[in-house]
mmCIF file of C-alpha atoms in Angstrom:
data_model
loop_
_atom_site.group_PDB
_atom_site.id
_atom_site.type_symbol
_atom_site.label_atom_id
_atom_site.label_comp_id
_atom_site.label_asym_id
_atom_site.label_seq_id
_atom_site.Cartn_x
_atom_site.Cartn_y
_atom_site.Cartn_z
ATOM 1 C CA UNK Z 18 -8.776 7.107 -3.066
ATOM 2 C CA UNK Z 19 -8.653 4.897 -5.972
ATOM 3 C CA UNK Z 20 -11.341 2.463 -6.845
ATOM 4 C CA UNK Z 21 -9.117 -0.384 -5.889
ATOM 5 C CA UNK Z 22 -8.358 1.170 -2.463
ATOM 6 C CA UNK Z 23 -12.330 1.667 -1.862
ATOM 7 C CA UNK Z 24 -12.732 -1.794 -2.773
ATOM 8 C CA UNK Z 25 -9.977 -2.906 -0.359
ATOM 9 C CA UNK Z 26 -11.517 -0.965 2.290
ATOM 10 C CA UNK Z 27 -14.933 -2.749 1.843
ATOM 11 C CA UNK Z 28 -16.507 0.536 0.576
ATOM 12 C CA UNK Z 29 -17.143 -0.336 -3.335
ATOM 13 C CA UNK Z 30 -17.520 -3.837 -4.917
ATOM 14 C CA UNK Z 31 -15.303 -4.781 -8.036
ATOM 15 C CA UNK Z 32 -17.975 -3.545 -10.153
ATOM 16 C CA UNK Z 33 -17.984 0.103 -8.644
ATOM 17 C CA UNK Z 34 -21.011 -0.041 -6.853
ATOM 18 C CA UNK Z 35 -21.028 1.437 -3.412
ATOM 19 C CA UNK Z 36 -21.701 -0.934 -0.321
ATOM 20 C CA UNK Z 37 -23.824 -0.627 2.651
ATOM 21 C CA UNK Z 38 -20.582 -0.136 4.613
ATOM 22 C CA UNK Z 39 -20.480 3.905 4.214
ATOM 23 C CA UNK Z 40 -24.169 4.368 4.621
ATOM 24 C CA UNK Z 41 -23.594 5.132 8.372
ATOM 25 C CA UNK Z 42 -21.868 8.411 6.704
ATOM 26 C CA UNK Z 43 -24.511 9.031 4.098
ATOM 27 C CA UNK Z 44 -22.260 7.936 1.270
ATOM 28 C CA UNK Z 45 -24.335 6.445 -1.428
ATOM 29 C CA UNK Z 46 -22.217 7.575 -4.289
ATOM 30 C CA UNK Z 47 -18.796 9.304 -5.776
ATOM 31 C CA UNK Z 48 -20.258 12.805 -5.209
ATOM 32 C CA UNK Z 49 -21.221 12.221 -1.845
ATOM 33 C CA UNK Z 50 -17.990 10.666 -0.765
ATOM 34 C CA UNK Z 51 -16.194 13.575 -2.220
ATOM 35 C CA UNK Z 52 -18.166 15.955 -0.268
ATOM 36 C CA UNK Z 53 -17.659 14.251 2.947
ATOM 37 C CA UNK Z 54 -14.293 14.645 4.647
ATOM 38 C CA UNK Z 55 -15.237 12.277 7.564
ATOM 39 C CA UNK Z 56 -16.078 9.493 5.040
ATOM 40 C CA UNK Z 57 -12.776 9.843 3.144
ATOM 41 C CA UNK Z 58 -10.868 9.852 6.583
ATOM 42 C CA UNK Z 59 -12.857 6.501 7.467
ATOM 43 C CA UNK Z 60 -12.349 4.731 4.394
ATOM 44 C CA UNK Z 61 -8.564 5.772 4.294
ATOM 45 C CA UNK Z 62 -8.296 4.574 7.770
ATOM 46 C CA UNK Z 63 -9.987 1.121 7.036
ATOM 47 C CA UNK Z 64 -7.735 0.783 3.680
ATOM 48 C CA UNK Z 65 -4.618 1.260 5.869
ATOM 49 C CA UNK Z 66 -5.802 -1.010 8.358
ATOM 50 C CA UNK Z 67 -6.427 -3.495 5.541
ATOM 51 C CA UNK Z 68 -2.613 -2.909 4.441
ATOM 52 C CA UNK Z 69 -1.242 -3.329 7.810
ATOM 53 C CA UNK Z 70 -3.183 -6.800 8.268
ATOM 54 C CA UNK Z 71 -1.986 -8.116 4.925
ATOM 55 C CA UNK Z 72 1.766 -7.131 5.611
ATOM 56 C CA UNK Z 73 1.677 -8.780 8.894
ATOM 57 C CA UNK Z 74 -0.023 -11.894 7.812
ATOM 58 C CA UNK Z 75 2.845 -12.053 5.244
ATOM 59 C CA UNK Z 76 5.657 -11.478 7.767
ATOM 60 C CA UNK Z 77 6.555 -8.207 6.262
ATOM 61 C CA UNK Z 78 5.475 -5.920 9.088
ATOM 62 C CA UNK Z 79 7.747 -7.662 11.428
ATOM 63 C CA UNK Z 80 10.792 -7.031 9.078
ATOM 64 C CA UNK Z 81 9.936 -3.433 9.124
ATOM 65 C CA UNK Z 82 9.595 -3.466 12.880
ATOM 66 C CA UNK Z 83 13.169 -5.141 13.035
ATOM 67 C CA UNK Z 84 14.220 -2.314 10.526
ATOM 68 C CA UNK Z 85 15.680 -4.614 8.075
ATOM 69 C CA UNK Z 86 17.675 -3.275 5.202
ATOM 70 C CA UNK Z 87 17.594 -4.936 1.561
ATOM 71 C CA UNK Z 88 19.317 -4.320 -1.580
ATOM 72 C CA UNK Z 89 17.414 -2.114 -4.262
ATOM 73 C CA UNK Z 90 17.377 -2.845 -7.882
ATOM 74 C CA UNK Z 91 19.824 -0.010 -8.074
ATOM 75 C CA UNK Z 92 22.277 -1.903 -5.657
ATOM 76 C CA UNK Z 93 21.505 0.612 -3.018
ATOM 77 C CA UNK Z 94 20.112 0.106 0.401
ATOM 78 C CA UNK Z 95 16.615 0.087 1.151
ATOM 79 C CA UNK Z 96 15.291 0.317 4.637
ATOM 80 C CA UNK Z 97 12.446 -1.395 5.774
ATOM 81 C CA UNK Z 98 10.326 0.447 8.398
ATOM 82 C CA UNK Z 99 6.795 0.511 9.457
ATOM 83 C CA UNK Z 100 6.525 4.048 7.903
ATOM 84 C CA UNK Z 101 8.015 3.317 4.769
ATOM 85 C CA UNK Z 102 6.131 -0.060 4.460
ATOM 86 C CA UNK Z 103 2.780 1.915 5.267
ATOM 87 C CA UNK Z 104 3.620 4.530 2.580
ATOM 88 C CA UNK Z 105 4.427 1.918 -0.298
ATOM 89 C CA UNK Z 106 1.410 -0.115 0.471
ATOM 90 C CA UNK Z 107 -0.995 2.890 0.483
ATOM 91 C CA UNK Z 108 0.488 3.706 -3.044
ATOM 92 C CA UNK Z 109 0.793 0.493 -4.673
ATOM 93 C CA UNK Z 110 -1.208 -1.815 -2.464
ATOM 94 C CA UNK Z 111 -0.070 -4.501 0.331
ATOM 95 C CA UNK Z 112 0.011 -7.399 -2.277
ATOM 96 C CA UNK Z 113 2.396 -5.590 -4.868
ATOM 97 C CA UNK Z 114 4.717 -4.594 -1.931
ATOM 98 C CA UNK Z 115 4.801 -8.328 -0.696
ATOM 99 C CA UNK Z 116 5.581 -9.348 -4.079
ATOM 100 C CA UNK Z 117 8.302 -6.778 -4.749
ATOM 101 C CA UNK Z 118 10.005 -7.993 -1.266
ATOM 102 C CA UNK Z 119 9.677 -11.748 -2.951
ATOM 103 C CA UNK Z 120 11.389 -10.621 -5.975
ATOM 104 C CA UNK Z 121 14.191 -8.821 -4.141
ATOM 105 C CA UNK Z 122 14.640 -11.813 -1.818
ATOM 106 C CA UNK Z 123 15.190 -14.164 -4.765
ATOM 107 C CA UNK Z 124 17.671 -11.184 -6.259
ATOM 108 C CA UNK Z 125 15.162 -10.846 -9.202
ATOM 109 C CA UNK Z 126 15.804 -8.292 -11.743
ATOM 110 C CA UNK Z 127 13.686 -5.124 -12.318
ATOM 111 C CA UNK Z 128 11.087 -6.126 -14.766
ATOM 112 C CA UNK Z 129 11.435 -4.832 -18.295
ATOM 113 C CA UNK Z 130 9.259 -1.836 -19.184
ATOM 114 C CA UNK Z 131 6.003 -2.075 -21.463
ATOM 115 C CA UNK Z 132 5.478 0.820 -23.730
ATOM 116 C CA UNK Z 133 2.448 2.683 -22.896
ATOM 117 C CA UNK Z 134 1.615 0.583 -19.580
ATOM 118 C CA UNK Z 135 2.319 1.364 -16.064
ATOM 119 C CA UNK Z 136 3.726 -2.152 -15.070
ATOM 120 C CA UNK Z 137 5.804 -3.847 -12.522
ATOM 121 C CA UNK Z 138 8.862 -1.784 -13.309
ATOM 122 C CA UNK Z 139 7.165 1.659 -12.351
ATOM 123 C CA UNK Z 140 5.233 -0.028 -9.327
ATOM 124 C CA UNK Z 141 8.515 -1.578 -7.917
ATOM 125 C CA UNK Z 142 10.384 1.545 -8.453
ATOM 126 C CA UNK Z 143 7.811 3.401 -6.574
ATOM 127 C CA UNK Z 144 7.930 1.249 -3.885
ATOM 128 C CA UNK Z 145 11.783 1.539 -3.415
ATOM 129 C CA UNK Z 146 11.216 5.208 -3.607
ATOM 130 C CA UNK Z 147 8.803 5.360 -0.753
ATOM 131 C CA UNK Z 148 10.489 2.786 1.348
ATOM 132 C CA UNK Z 149 13.223 4.863 1.290
ATOM 133 C CA UNK Z 150 11.679 8.471 1.242
ATOM 134 C CA UNK Z 151 9.476 7.567 4.364
ATOM 135 C CA UNK Z 152 12.230 5.492 6.406
ATOM 136 C CA UNK Z 153 12.696 8.212 8.661
ATOM 137 C CA UNK Z 154 9.244 9.040 9.625
ATOM 138 C CA UNK Z 155 7.258 7.775 12.605
ATOM 139 C CA UNK Z 156 4.163 5.625 12.277
ATOM 140 C CA UNK Z 157 1.489 4.489 14.529
ATOM 141 C CA UNK Z 158 -0.545 1.728 13.496
ATOM 142 C CA UNK Z 159 -4.101 2.032 12.716
ATOM 143 C CA UNK Z 160 -5.508 -0.531 15.094
#
């Protein structure tokens, strides 16, 4: 998991310091986390649950349950499904998925790429790729 995901799960703070949250699994640092599959699973579950809550608050999850179809930057259909939304949020974070859908709702163009940086262009392309790739998968919410 990335530092951002561990922070979103409440396991590390914005300075990379481990919080008391994972203490019940004896996680006090990176090495202990990497050596503890149960801790990794617990952190991932918490992160996915947080993503689902954010998507639900923004009204995005309901769109996935209705299986809406939007138009991608390439003009092709992009299905919104629970599995696709979960996969996109897992990779890019729920806030970026919400932002992507706002840009698409406004028929915004794909942002220009910036040399040497991973910006919105690659993030939005990855979101579209995951929405499509996981659209046929089943998904059970973390709650």
